[in-house]
Coordinates of C-alpha atoms and ligand atoms in Angstrom, one line a residue:
X1 CA 14.8 -7.8 -14.1
X2 CA 14.2 -4.8 -12.2
X3 CA 10.4 -3.8 -11.7
X4 CA 8.0 -0.8 -10.3
X5 CA 5.8 -1.9 -7.5
X6 CA 3.2 0.0 -6.0
X7 CA 2.9 -1.7 -2.6
X8 CA -0.9 -0.8 -1.7
X9 CA -2.6 -0.6 1.3
X10 CA -5.9 -2.2 -0.6
X11 CA -4.4 -3.2 -3.3
X12 CA -1.2 -4.2 -5.1
X13 CA 0.4 -4.2 -8.6
X14 CA 3.5 -4.1 -10.8
X15 CA 5.0 -2.1 -14.2
X16 CA 8.2 -2.6 -16.4
X17 CA 9.6 -0.3 -18.1
X18 CA 9.5 -1.8 -22.1
X19 CA 10.0 -0.6 -25.2
X20 CA 10.1 3.5 -24.3
X21 CA 6.9 2.7 -21.8
X22 CA 5.9 1.9 -18.2
X23 CA 3.8 -1.4 -18.4
X24 CA 1.9 -3.3 -16.3
X25 CA 2.3 -6.6 -15.0
X26 CA -0.8 -8.7 -15.1
X27 CA -0.8 -11.5 -12.3
X28 CA -2.0 -15.2 -12.9
X29 CA -5.0 -14.5 -12.8
X30 CA -4.2 -12.0 -16.1
X31 CA -5.3 -8.9 -13.7
X32 CA -3.5 -6.3 -12.8
X33 CA -4.5 -5.3 -9.4
X34 CA -3.9 -8.1 -6.3
X35 CA -4.9 -7.9 -3.3
X36 CA -3.0 -6.6 -0.7
X37 CA -4.3 -9.7 1.5
X38 CA -2.2 -12.6 2.7
X39 CA -4.5 -15.7 4.2
X40 CA -2.7 -19.3 5.5
X41 CA -5.2 -21.9 3.7
X42 CA -5.7 -24.7 5.7
X43 CA -2.7 -26.9 4.3
X44 CA -0.3 -24.1 5.3
X45 CA -0.1 -22.7 2.0
X46 CA -0.3 -19.1 1.2
X47 CA -2.5 -17.8 -0.9
X48 CA -2.2 -14.2 -1.2
X49 CA -4.2 -11.5 -3.6
X50 CA -7.9 -12.6 -4.9
X51 CA -8.3 -16.1 -3.4
X52 CA -7.0 -14.6 0.0
X53 CA -9.4 -11.6 -0.3
X54 CA -12.6 -13.9 -0.3
X55 CA -11.4 -16.2 2.3
X56 CA -11.4 -12.2 4.8
X57 CA -15.3 -14.1 5.1
X58 CA -15.2 -17.2 5.7
X59 CA -11.7 -17.6 7.7
X60 CA -11.2 -14.5 9.3
X61 CA -8.6 -16.2 11.9
X62 CA -6.8 -17.1 9.0
X63 CA -6.3 -14.3 6.7
X64 CA -5.0 -10.6 7.0
X65 CA -5.3 -7.5 5.7
X66 CA -4.2 -4.1 5.6
X67 CA -1.3 -4.5 7.0
X68 CA 1.1 -1.4 5.2
X69 CA -0.4 0.6 7.9
X70 CA 1.2 -0.8 10.9
X71 CA 4.5 -1.7 8.7
X72 CA 7.7 -0.9 11.2
X73 CA 5.9 -1.2 14.1
X74 CA 5.5 -4.2 16.9
X75 CA 2.3 -5.3 15.6
X76 CA 1.8 -8.9 14.4
X77 CA -0.9 -11.0 13.0
X78 CA -1.6 -14.4 13.7
X79 CA -2.7 -16.7 11.2
X80 CA -3.8 -19.9 11.8
X81 CA -1.2 -20.7 15.0
X82 CA 1.2 -18.6 13.0
X83 CA 2.8 -15.7 13.9
X84 CA 3.6 -12.7 11.2
X85 CA 4.8 -9.7 11.2
X86 CA 3.9 -6.9 8.7
X87 CA 6.9 -6.8 7.0
X88 CA 6.5 -10.0 6.3
X89 CA 3.2 -9.7 5.1
X90 CA 4.4 -7.5 3.0
X91 CA 7.3 -9.8 1.6
X92 CA 4.3 -12.6 1.1
X93 CA 2.7 -9.8 -1.1
X94 CA 6.1 -8.7 -2.6
X95 CA 6.9 -12.7 -2.6
X96 CA 3.7 -13.3 -5.1
X97 CA 4.5 -10.2 -7.4
X98 CA 7.9 -11.3 -8.1
X99 CA 6.5 -14.5 -9.4
X100 CA 3.5 -14.0 -10.9
X101 CA 6.6 -10.9 -13.5
X102 CA 8.6 -13.4 -13.6
X103 CA 6.0 -15.5 -15.2
X104 CA 5.3 -13.1 -17.3
X105 CA 8.1 -11.9 -18.4
X106 CA 10.0 -15.2 -18.7
X107 CA 12.8 -14.0 -16.7
X108 CA 14.0 -13.4 -13.6
X109 CA 13.7 -10.2 -11.3
X110 CA 15.8 -9.7 -8.9
X111 CA 15.3 -5.8 -8.2
X112 CA 12.2 -3.6 -7.8
X113 CA 11.5 0.1 -7.0
X114 CA 8.8 0.1 -4.7
X115 CA 6.8 3.1 -4.3
X116 CA 5.7 4.3 -0.6
X117 CA 3.2 6.8 1.2
X118 CA 5.5 10.2 1.0
X119 CA 5.0 10.6 4.8
X120 CA 6.6 7.2 5.5
X121 CA 9.0 7.3 8.0
X122 CA 12.7 6.1 8.3
X123 CA 10.9 3.2 10.4
X124 CA 8.2 2.1 7.6
X125 CA 10.9 3.0 4.6
X126 CA 13.4 0.7 6.7
X127 CA 10.7 -2.1 7.1
X128 CA 9.5 -1.8 3.5
X129 CA 13.2 -2.1 2.2
X130 CA 13.9 -4.8 4.4
X131 CA 10.3 -7.1 3.2
X132 CA 11.6 -6.6 -0.7
X133 CA 14.9 -8.2 1.1
X134 CA 12.6 -11.0 2.5
X135 CA 10.8 -11.5 -0.9
X136 CA 13.8 -11.9 -3.0
X137 CA 13.8 -8.2 -4.2
X138 CA 16.9 -5.6 -4.3
X139 CA 15.1 -2.7 -2.7
X140 CA 18.2 0.1 -3.1
X141 CA 15.3 2.7 -4.1
X142 CA 11.8 3.8 -2.9
X143 CA 9.7 6.3 -4.4
X144 CA 7.8 8.8 -3.5
X145 CA 4.5 7.7 -4.1
X146 CA 3.0 11.2 -5.2
X147 CA 5.8 11.5 -7.1
X148 CA 5.4 8.3 -8.8
X149 CA 1.9 9.8 -9.5
X150 CA 3.5 12.6 -10.9
X151 CA 5.9 11.4 -12.9
X152 CA 3.5 8.8 -14.9
X153 CA 1.7 11.3 -15.6
X154 CA 4.9 14.1 -17.0
X155 CA 5.1 10.9 -19.1
X156 CA 2.0 11.3 -20.4
X157 CA 2.5 14.7 -21.2
X158 CA 6.3 14.8 -22.2
X159 CA 7.1 16.6 -20.2
X160 CA 6.0 20.4 -19.4
X161 CA 6.8 22.2 -16.1
X162 CA 4.5 22.3 -13.4
X163 CA 3.5 22.5 -10.5
X164 CA 0.5 19.3 -9.8
X165 CA -1.7 18.7 -6.6
X166 CA -2.1 14.8 -6.2
X167 CA -4.8 13.8 -4.5
X168 CA -5.0 10.3 -3.7
X169 CA -7.7 8.6 -2.2
X170 CA -7.4 4.5 -1.4
X171 CA -8.8 2.3 0.3
X172 CA -8.4 3.4 4.0
X173 CA -6.4 6.8 3.5
X174 CA -6.6 10.0 1.5
X175 CA -3.1 10.9 0.5
X176 CA -2.5 14.8 -0.7
X177 CA 0.8 16.1 -2.0
X178 CA 2.5 19.1 -4.2
X179 CA 4.6 18.1 -6.5
X180 CA 6.9 20.6 -8.9
X181 CA 7.9 18.8 -12.1
X182 CA 10.5 21.6 -13.2
X183 CA 12.3 20.7 -16.3
X184 CA 13.4 17.0 -15.7
X185 CA 13.3 17.3 -11.7
X186 CA 10.4 16.1 -9.6
X187 CA 10.2 16.6 -6.5
X188 CA 7.8 16.6 -3.5
X189 CA 7.5 20.0 -1.9
X190 CA 4.3 19.4 0.7
X191 CA 2.7 16.8 2.3
X192 CA -1.2 16.0 3.9
X193 CA -4.0 13.8 4.3
X194 CA -6.5 11.6 7.1
X195 CA -5.5 8.5 7.3
X196 CA -9.1 7.6 8.7
X197 CA -11.1 8.4 5.2
X198 CA -11.1 6.1 2.5
X199 CA -12.8 4.2 -0.3
X200 CA -13.6 1.8 2.3
X201 CA -15.8 4.7 4.3
X202 CA -18.2 5.5 2.2
X203 CA -19.0 1.2 2.0
X204 CA -19.4 1.6 5.5
X205 CA -22.4 4.4 4.7
X206 CA -23.9 2.4 1.7
X207 CA -24.6 -0.2 4.2
X208 CA -25.8 2.4 7.1
X209 CA -27.7 3.7 4.6
X210 CA -29.3 0.7 2.6
X211 CA -30.0 -0.8 6.5
X212 CA -31.9 2.5 7.3
X213 CA -33.9 2.6 4.2
X214 CA -34.9 -0.7 4.1
X215 CA -35.9 -0.9 8.0
X216 CA -32.7 -3.1 9.3
X217 CA -30.6 -2.4 12.5
X218 CA -27.2 -2.9 11.6
X219 CA -26.7 -3.1 15.4
X220 CA -28.2 -6.2 15.3
X221 CA -26.1 -7.7 12.9
X222 CA -23.4 -10.5 13.0
X223 CA -19.9 -9.7 12.3
X224 CA -20.0 -11.7 8.7
X225 CA -24.1 -10.2 7.7
X226 CA -22.0 -6.7 8.2
X227 CA -19.0 -8.1 6.2
X228 CA -21.3 -9.6 3.0
X229 CA -23.7 -6.2 3.3
X230 CA -20.2 -3.8 2.7
X231 CA -19.2 -6.2 -0.5
X232 CA -22.2 -5.8 -2.0
X233 CA -22.1 -2.1 -1.1
X234 CA -18.5 -2.1 -2.5
X235 CA -20.0 -3.3 -5.7
X236 CA -22.7 -1.2 -6.0
X237 CA -20.6 2.3 -5.1
X238 CA -18.4 0.7 -8.5
X239 CA -21.1 -0.1 -10.4
X240 CA -22.1 3.6 -9.5
X241 CA -19.0 5.2 -11.7
X242 CA -20.3 4.1 -15.0
X243 CA -24.2 3.9 -14.3
X244 CA -26.7 5.9 -12.8
X245 CA -28.1 3.3 -10.8
X246 CA -28.0 -0.4 -9.4
X247 CA -29.9 -2.4 -7.2
X248 CA -29.0 -3.2 -3.9
X249 CA -30.4 -6.0 -2.7
X250 CA -29.9 -8.7 0.6
X251 CA -31.6 -11.5 2.3
X252 CA -31.3 -11.6 6.0
X253 CA -31.0 -14.5 7.7
X254 CA -34.6 -15.3 8.0
X255 CA -34.5 -15.4 4.5
X256 CA -36.4 -12.0 4.6
X257 CA -35.2 -10.2 1.1
X258 CA -34.5 -6.1 1.1
X259 CA -33.5 -4.2 -2.4
X260 CA -33.2 -1.1 -2.9
X261 CA -31.9 1.1 -6.0
X262 CA -29.4 3.5 -5.3
X263 CA -27.9 6.0 -7.4
X264 CA -25.0 9.1 -6.6
X265 CA -27.7 11.4 -5.5
X266 CA -28.5 8.7 -3.2
X267 CA -25.2 8.4 -2.1
X268 CA -23.9 12.3 -2.0
X269 CA -27.0 12.3 0.7
X270 CA -25.9 9.4 2.6
X271 CA -22.5 10.1 3.0
X272 CA -22.0 13.7 2.9
X273 CA -19.5 14.1 5.9
X274 CA -17.3 12.2 4.2
X275 CA -17.7 14.9 1.7
X276 CA -16.4 17.2 3.7
X277 CA -13.3 15.8 4.6
X278 CA -11.7 15.8 1.3
X279 CA -10.6 19.1 1.0
X280 CA -9.4 19.3 4.7
X281 CA -5.9 18.2 3.6
X282 CA -6.1 19.9 0.5
X283 CA -6.4 22.9 2.6
X284 CA -3.6 22.5 4.7
X285 CA -0.7 21.4 1.7
X286 CA -1.9 24.7 -0.1
X287 CA -1.2 26.7 3.1
X288 CA 1.6 24.7 4.5
X289 CA 3.5 25.7 1.1
X290 CA 2.5 29.0 1.1
X291 CA 0.9 28.1 -2.6
X292 CA -2.5 29.4 -3.8
X293 CA -4.7 27.4 -5.5
X294 CA -4.4 29.2 -8.4
X295 CA -0.7 28.9 -8.8
X296 CA -1.7 24.9 -9.2
X297 CA -1.5 23.7 -12.8
X298 CA -2.3 20.7 -12.4
X299 CA -4.5 18.4 -10.2
X300 CA -4.1 14.8 -10.6
X301 CA -6.7 12.1 -9.4
X302 CA -5.2 8.8 -8.7
X303 CA -6.7 5.7 -5.9
X304 CA -9.5 4.0 -7.3
X305 CA -11.6 5.9 -5.1
X306 CA -10.8 8.9 -7.4
X307 CA -13.1 7.0 -10.1
X308 CA -16.1 7.6 -7.6
X309 CA -17.9 10.0 -9.8
X310 CA -19.3 12.0 -6.3
X311 CA -16.0 12.5 -5.7
X312 CA -14.6 13.9 -9.4
X313 CA -17.6 16.0 -8.8
X314 CA -17.0 17.8 -5.6
X315 CA -13.5 18.1 -5.5
X316 CA -13.7 19.9 -9.3
X317 CA -16.5 22.3 -7.5
X318 CA -14.6 23.1 -4.1
X319 CA -11.2 24.2 -6.9
X320 CA -13.5 25.4 -9.6
X321 CA -11.2 24.0 -12.3
X322 CA -11.3 20.9 -14.8
X323 CA -9.6 17.3 -14.3
X324 CA -7.7 15.0 -16.1
X325 CA -9.9 12.1 -17.0
X326 CA -9.7 9.1 -14.7
X327 CA -8.9 6.3 -16.4
X328 CA -5.2 5.7 -14.8
X329 CA -7.0 6.4 -11.2
X330 CA -5.1 3.2 -10.2
X331 CA -2.7 2.2 -12.5
X332 CA -0.6 5.9 -12.4
X333 CA 1.0 5.4 -9.0
X334 CA 2.6 1.3 -10.2
X335 CA 3.6 2.1 -14.5
X336 CA 5.5 5.5 -12.4
X337 CA 7.0 3.3 -9.8
X338 CA 8.0 0.6 -13.5
X339 CA 9.2 4.3 -14.5
X340 CA 11.7 5.0 -11.8
X341 CA 12.7 0.8 -12.7
X342 CA 13.9 2.1 -15.9
X343 CA 15.3 4.7 -14.9
X344 CA 17.5 2.9 -12.2
X345 CA 18.0 0.2 -14.4
X346 CA 19.6 4.1 -17.1
X347 CA 17.1 3.2 -19.7
X348 CA 17.2 4.8 -22.9
X349 CA 15.2 8.0 -22.8
X350 CA 14.8 8.5 -19.1
X351 CA 18.5 9.0 -18.5
X352 CA 17.9 12.7 -18.2
X353 CA 14.8 12.5 -15.5
X354 CA 15.8 13.6 -12.2
X355 CA 13.5 12.5 -9.0
X356 CA 14.2 14.7 -5.5
X357 CA 12.3 13.8 -2.7
X358 CA 12.8 15.7 0.8
X359 CA 13.9 13.5 3.9
X360 CA 11.0 13.0 5.7
X361 CA 12.5 13.4 9.7
X362 CA 15.2 15.5 10.8
X363 CA 18.9 14.2 11.8
X364 CA 21.6 14.7 14.1
X365 CA 23.5 14.2 16.5
X366 CA 23.6 14.3 20.4
X367 CA 25.2 17.3 22.5
X368 CA 25.8 18.3 26.0
X369 CA 23.3 20.4 27.7
X370 CA 24.3 22.5 30.1
X371 CA 21.3 22.9 32.2
X372 CA 20.4 19.1 33.0
X373 CA 24.5 17.3 31.5
X374 CA 22.4 13.6 32.2
X375 CA 20.0 14.2 28.9
X376 CA 22.2 15.2 26.2
X377 CA 19.9 17.2 23.7
X378 CA 19.5 16.7 19.5
X379 CA 21.1 19.0 17.6
X380 CA 19.7 19.2 14.1
X381 CA 21.7 18.5 11.2
X382 CA 19.7 17.9 8.3
X383 CA 16.5 19.6 9.2
X384 CA 12.7 17.7 7.8
X385 CA 11.8 18.4 4.4
X386 CA 15.6 19.6 3.3
X387 CA 16.0 18.3 -0.7
X388 CA 17.4 15.2 -1.2
X389 CA 19.9 14.1 -1.6
X390 CA 21.7 16.7 0.7
X391 CA 24.5 17.3 2.6
X392 CA 25.1 19.7 5.7
X393 CA 27.5 20.1 8.1
X394 CA 27.9 21.5 11.7
X395 CA 31.0 22.1 14.1
X396 CA 30.9 21.0 17.3
X397 CA 33.8 21.2 20.0
X398 CA 35.0 20.1 23.7
X399 CA 33.0 20.6 27.1
X400 CA 35.3 19.4 29.3
X401 CA 39.3 20.9 29.9
X402 CA 41.5 18.2 28.0
X403 CA 38.8 15.9 27.4
X404 CA 40.2 13.3 24.5
X405 CA 37.3 11.6 23.0
X406 CA 34.1 13.0 21.7
X407 CA 30.9 10.9 20.8
X408 CA 29.5 11.7 17.7
X409 CA 26.1 9.9 18.3
X410 CA 23.2 9.6 15.5
X411 CA 19.5 10.3 15.8
X412 CA 16.6 10.7 14.1
X413 CA 13.4 12.8 15.1
X414 CA 11.5 15.4 16.0
X415 CA 12.3 15.9 20.2
X416 CA 14.4 17.9 21.6
X417 CA 15.7 14.8 23.7
X418 CA 17.8 12.4 22.2
X419 CA 16.3 9.6 24.6
X420 CA 13.0 10.5 22.7
X421 CA 14.3 10.2 19.2
X422 CA 15.9 6.6 17.5
X423 CA 20.0 6.3 18.5
X424 CA 21.3 5.2 14.0
X425 CA 24.6 4.9 15.4
X426 CA 27.7 5.5 17.1
X427 CA 31.1 7.2 16.1
X428 CA 34.0 7.9 18.4
X429 CA 36.5 10.5 17.7
X430 CA 39.6 11.0 19.4
X431 CA 41.1 14.3 20.1
X432 CA 44.7 15.7 21.9
X433 CA 43.9 17.0 24.9
X434 CA 43.5 20.5 25.8
X435 CA 41.1 23.1 27.3
X436 CA 37.5 22.6 27.2
X437 CA 36.1 24.3 23.4
X438 CA 39.8 24.3 22.4
X439 CA 39.1 21.6 20.2
X440 CA 36.6 20.8 18.0
X441 CA 35.4 18.4 15.0
X442 CA 33.2 18.6 11.6
X443 CA 30.2 16.7 11.2
X444 CA 28.7 16.5 7.9
X445 CA 26.2 14.6 7.4
X446 CA 25.6 12.8 3.5
X447 CA 21.4 11.7 2.6
X448 CA 21.5 10.3 -0.5
X449 CA 17.8 9.4 -2.0
X450 CA 18.4 5.7 -1.1
X451 CA 17.7 6.7 2.8
X452 CA 21.6 5.5 3.0
X453 CA 23.0 8.4 5.6
X454 CA 27.1 8.9 5.3
X455 CA 28.1 10.7 8.5
X456 CA 31.6 12.0 8.3
X457 CA 33.7 13.3 10.9
X458 CA 37.1 15.8 10.2
X459 CA 38.9 16.0 13.5
X460 CA 41.3 19.0 13.7
X461 CA 43.8 16.5 12.7
X462 CA 42.7 16.3 9.2
X463 CA 42.0 12.4 10.1
X464 CA 38.6 11.6 8.8
X465 CA 36.4 8.7 10.4
X466 CA 33.5 7.9 8.2
X467 CA 30.2 5.6 9.5
X468 CA 27.4 4.5 6.8
X469 CA 24.0 4.0 8.2
X470 CA 21.8 2.4 6.3
X471 CA 18.9 2.2 8.8
X472 CA 18.0 -1.0 7.8
X473 CA 18.4 -1.9 12.0
X474 CA 18.8 -5.5 10.9
X475 CA 21.6 -7.6 11.3
X476 CA 22.8 -9.8 8.3
X477 CA 22.5 -12.8 10.3
X478 CA 19.7 -11.8 11.3
X479 CA 18.0 -11.2 8.4
X480 CA 19.3 -14.0 7.2
X481 CA 17.2 -16.6 9.3
X482 CA 14.2 -15.1 8.7
X483 CA 14.2 -15.2 4.7
X484 CA 15.0 -18.9 5.5
X485 CA 11.9 -18.8 7.6
X486 CA 9.4 -16.9 5.1
X487 CA 10.4 -19.5 2.1
X488 CA 9.9 -22.5 3.9
X489 CA 6.1 -20.9 3.6
X490 CA 5.2 -22.2 0.0
X491 CA 3.2 -20.0 -2.1
X492 CA 0.0 -21.7 -3.7
X493 CA 0.8 -23.5 -6.8
X494 CA 0.5 -20.8 -10.1
X495 CA -1.7 -23.3 -11.8
X496 CA -4.2 -23.8 -9.5
X497 CA -4.4 -20.0 -8.8
X498 CA -7.6 -19.4 -10.6
X499 CA -9.5 -22.6 -9.1
X500 CA -8.4 -21.5 -5.9
X501 CA -9.9 -18.3 -6.1
X502 CA -13.2 -19.7 -7.6
X503 CA -13.3 -22.0 -4.8
X504 CA -12.9 -19.3 -1.9
X505 CA -15.1 -16.7 -3.0
X506 CA -17.6 -20.9 -2.7
X507 CA -16.3 -20.6 0.9
X508 CA -17.2 -17.0 1.1
X509 CA -21.1 -17.4 -0.3
X510 CA -21.4 -21.3 1.6
X511 CA -20.5 -19.3 4.8
X512 CA -22.7 -15.9 3.9
X513 CA -25.9 -18.0 3.1
X514 CA -28.6 -20.2 5.1
X515 CA -30.9 -22.9 4.0
X516 CA -31.1 -24.3 0.4
X517 CA -29.0 -21.7 -1.0
X518 CA -26.3 -22.4 1.4
X519 CA -26.9 -26.2 0.4
X520 CA -26.2 -25.9 -3.0
X521 CA -23.1 -23.6 -2.9
X522 CA -21.8 -26.8 -0.7
X523 CA -22.9 -29.3 -3.3
X524 CA -21.7 -26.7 -6.5
X525 CA -18.4 -27.0 -4.1
X526 CA -17.7 -30.4 -3.8
X527 CA -18.7 -31.1 -7.5
X528 CA -15.8 -29.0 -8.6
X529 CA -13.2 -30.3 -6.4
X530 CA -14.3 -33.7 -8.5
X531 CA -13.7 -31.9 -11.7
X532 CA -10.3 -30.6 -10.0
X533 CA -9.0 -33.9 -9.3
X534 CA -9.9 -35.5 -12.3
X535 CA -7.3 -33.1 -13.5
X536 CA -8.3 -33.3 -17.4
X537 CA -7.7 -29.7 -18.0
X538 CA -11.1 -28.7 -20.2
X539 CA -12.8 -30.4 -17.3
X540 CA -11.5 -28.5 -15.1
X541 CA -11.9 -24.9 -17.6
X542 CA -15.5 -25.5 -18.0
X543 CA -16.6 -26.3 -15.0
X544 CA -14.7 -23.3 -13.3
X545 CA -17.2 -21.1 -15.7
X546 CA -19.6 -23.1 -15.2
X547 CA -19.3 -22.3 -11.6
X548 CA -18.3 -18.6 -11.7
X549 CA -22.0 -18.5 -13.8
X550 CA -24.4 -20.0 -10.6
X551 CA -21.7 -17.6 -7.9
X552 CA -22.1 -14.9 -10.2
X553 CA -26.2 -15.1 -10.2
X554 CA -25.8 -15.9 -5.9
X555 CA -24.3 -12.3 -5.5
X556 CA -26.4 -10.7 -8.1
X557 CA -29.1 -12.4 -6.5
X558 CA -31.9 -10.6 -9.5
X559 CA -34.3 -13.3 -11.0
X560 CA -34.4 -16.9 -10.4
X561 CA -30.9 -18.8 -9.8
X562 CA -30.3 -21.9 -11.6
X563 CA -29.5 -24.4 -9.1
X564 CA -30.0 -27.5 -11.5
X565 CA -27.9 -30.5 -10.3
X566 CA -24.4 -30.2 -10.5
X567 CA -24.3 -33.8 -10.7
X568 CA -25.9 -33.1 -14.1
X569 CA -23.4 -31.0 -16.0
X570 CA -20.5 -33.6 -16.0
X571 CA -22.2 -35.2 -18.6
X572 CA -21.8 -31.7 -20.5
Ligands
LIG601 P1 -4.8 1.6 -1.7 O1 -4.0 2.5 -2.9 O2 -4.8 2.0 -0.6 O3 -4.0 0.5 -2.0 P2 -6.1 1.7 -4.2 O4 -5.8 3.2 -4.8 O5 -6.4 0.5 -4.7 O6 -6.4 1.6 -2.5 O7 -7.8 2.2 -4.2 C1 -9.4 1.1 -3.6 C2 -10.6 1.8 -3.3 O8 -10.8 2.1 -4.6 C3 -11.0 0.5 -3.1 O9 -12.2 1.2 -1.3 C4 -12.4 0.7 -3.9 O10 -13.8 0.3 -3.6 C5 -12.5 1.7 -4.6 N1 -12.2 2.0 -6.1 C6 -12.3 0.8 -7.3 N2 -12.5 1.2 -8.4 C7 -13.2 1.5 -7.6 C8 -14.3 2.6 -8.8 N3 -14.6 2.3 -9.8 N4 -15.5 3.4 -8.4 C9 -15.6 3.7 -6.8 N5 -14.7 3.0 -5.9 C10 -13.2 2.5 -6.9
LIG602 MG1 -2.7 3.9 -3.9

């Protein structure tokens, strides 16, 4: 079985093509969005998703988030004394999604089409594929996030040819792409963005605004208090998508109570510098691609932050156009990946659809630099932004008399000197001795949509040498060793996911409260632990409902909190 996965910086989702349409796959909590957060529990098991997200506050040293930003780099994360690469953390998220999908589908899932930002370079794409392999998923096909969003919009509409501006505004980044849908072909034609602008910045602006208006000194708050305020701010921001105003409340460490009603107008006032930055990348893609704004047929707004009425309003006004409804904002990419999974499986109804991509970097070979012979330069064969799949040829000749060997060193990158680019592989070609410049070879690069580069060299004797580069950069034995290492880490048992998420939430609340309330939360957690130990499903379910209500009250902090003795509840 093959599924589509939107492996997001903030949230990840899975979808599948079934019964002629893409369908989202719920996780073990019955939710579509799985936070891309990994935490190592005290007993060494791995928590992924909501439970892990709660632990960002209570166990920051054992929890990691936003690692997608670092994928393909050497950065490592240490959780509870164990070191992980961003790729391995991504693998743990993918593995969780795979297991949830298997449980939901009732059959093994062996393959996935994973979406990645259009600007992801080769190293990031290769790392994403390796993360798939580490999670037991074959990832042959990656799809650009904006293409996926455009594909799902296209299916929704029965396929009209269009030029779409895809505005993907997530938790930490804004990605803007121009995507062309022509007949059955969908292709990205230009990309731009701001990788320091996302929903998180609005949360921060709300926190700052709240502190200003309530006379709190933000700088004097500790990390936990800041995190607590950020969470409050995020829930208020989300509430403001559906309602006109919301009360934001906060209890400081001395027990002082602060409350402030927030509205969208207030939010706009407090975050006006952020709004101005929303249109910069839009202007850039239009200018880069030479597209006048009026030529854009449709504005597709995706990503959780595109749900914000203030953001929608601002974009609609700046571009002077209507925007489609935001109901699919945070699922469009996953649904598109699900459609691509269907395409890969050659499902009925999708056979004609073709997706093209652009090559995000330049590929070429090294050639002799006559001015500085010790510094070979790169001769581009496939240029950046070429539409894929593509096949291009270059002709090269000998530079010395009686030269019998030509080295074909394949590089990727945008720099003039080879040493500044990445070496992907090498071929040695023998040629008969002759005066310099008289022996030539033809080098053909074929780059397919799955990121596999084939290099063919035709020398004069009609002899063809071939080099197949998958660009994964890891040997089979190394890959095998890492798969085994990661397999040794157990995911938290599925049937306990829900109770674990509840306990993690309690631990977070415990960490951010003080005094009586904190003591109560501690007691509630112990009580809940005892219910779980009873292993009586009904009792655990009831207890879960009770304690969730209690936590909801703690968080809302409006009205009286029911802190009656939890031990009395056991008789309920
Ligand atoms: P990513 O692609 O980065 O993983 P998402 O597209 O899932 O991110 O978006 C996550 C962001 O969207 C978070 O900052 C979250 O607060 C925000 N968000 C989600 N739902 C809403 C909503 N209803 N209103 C406003 N913001 C929202
Ligand atoms: Mg996203």
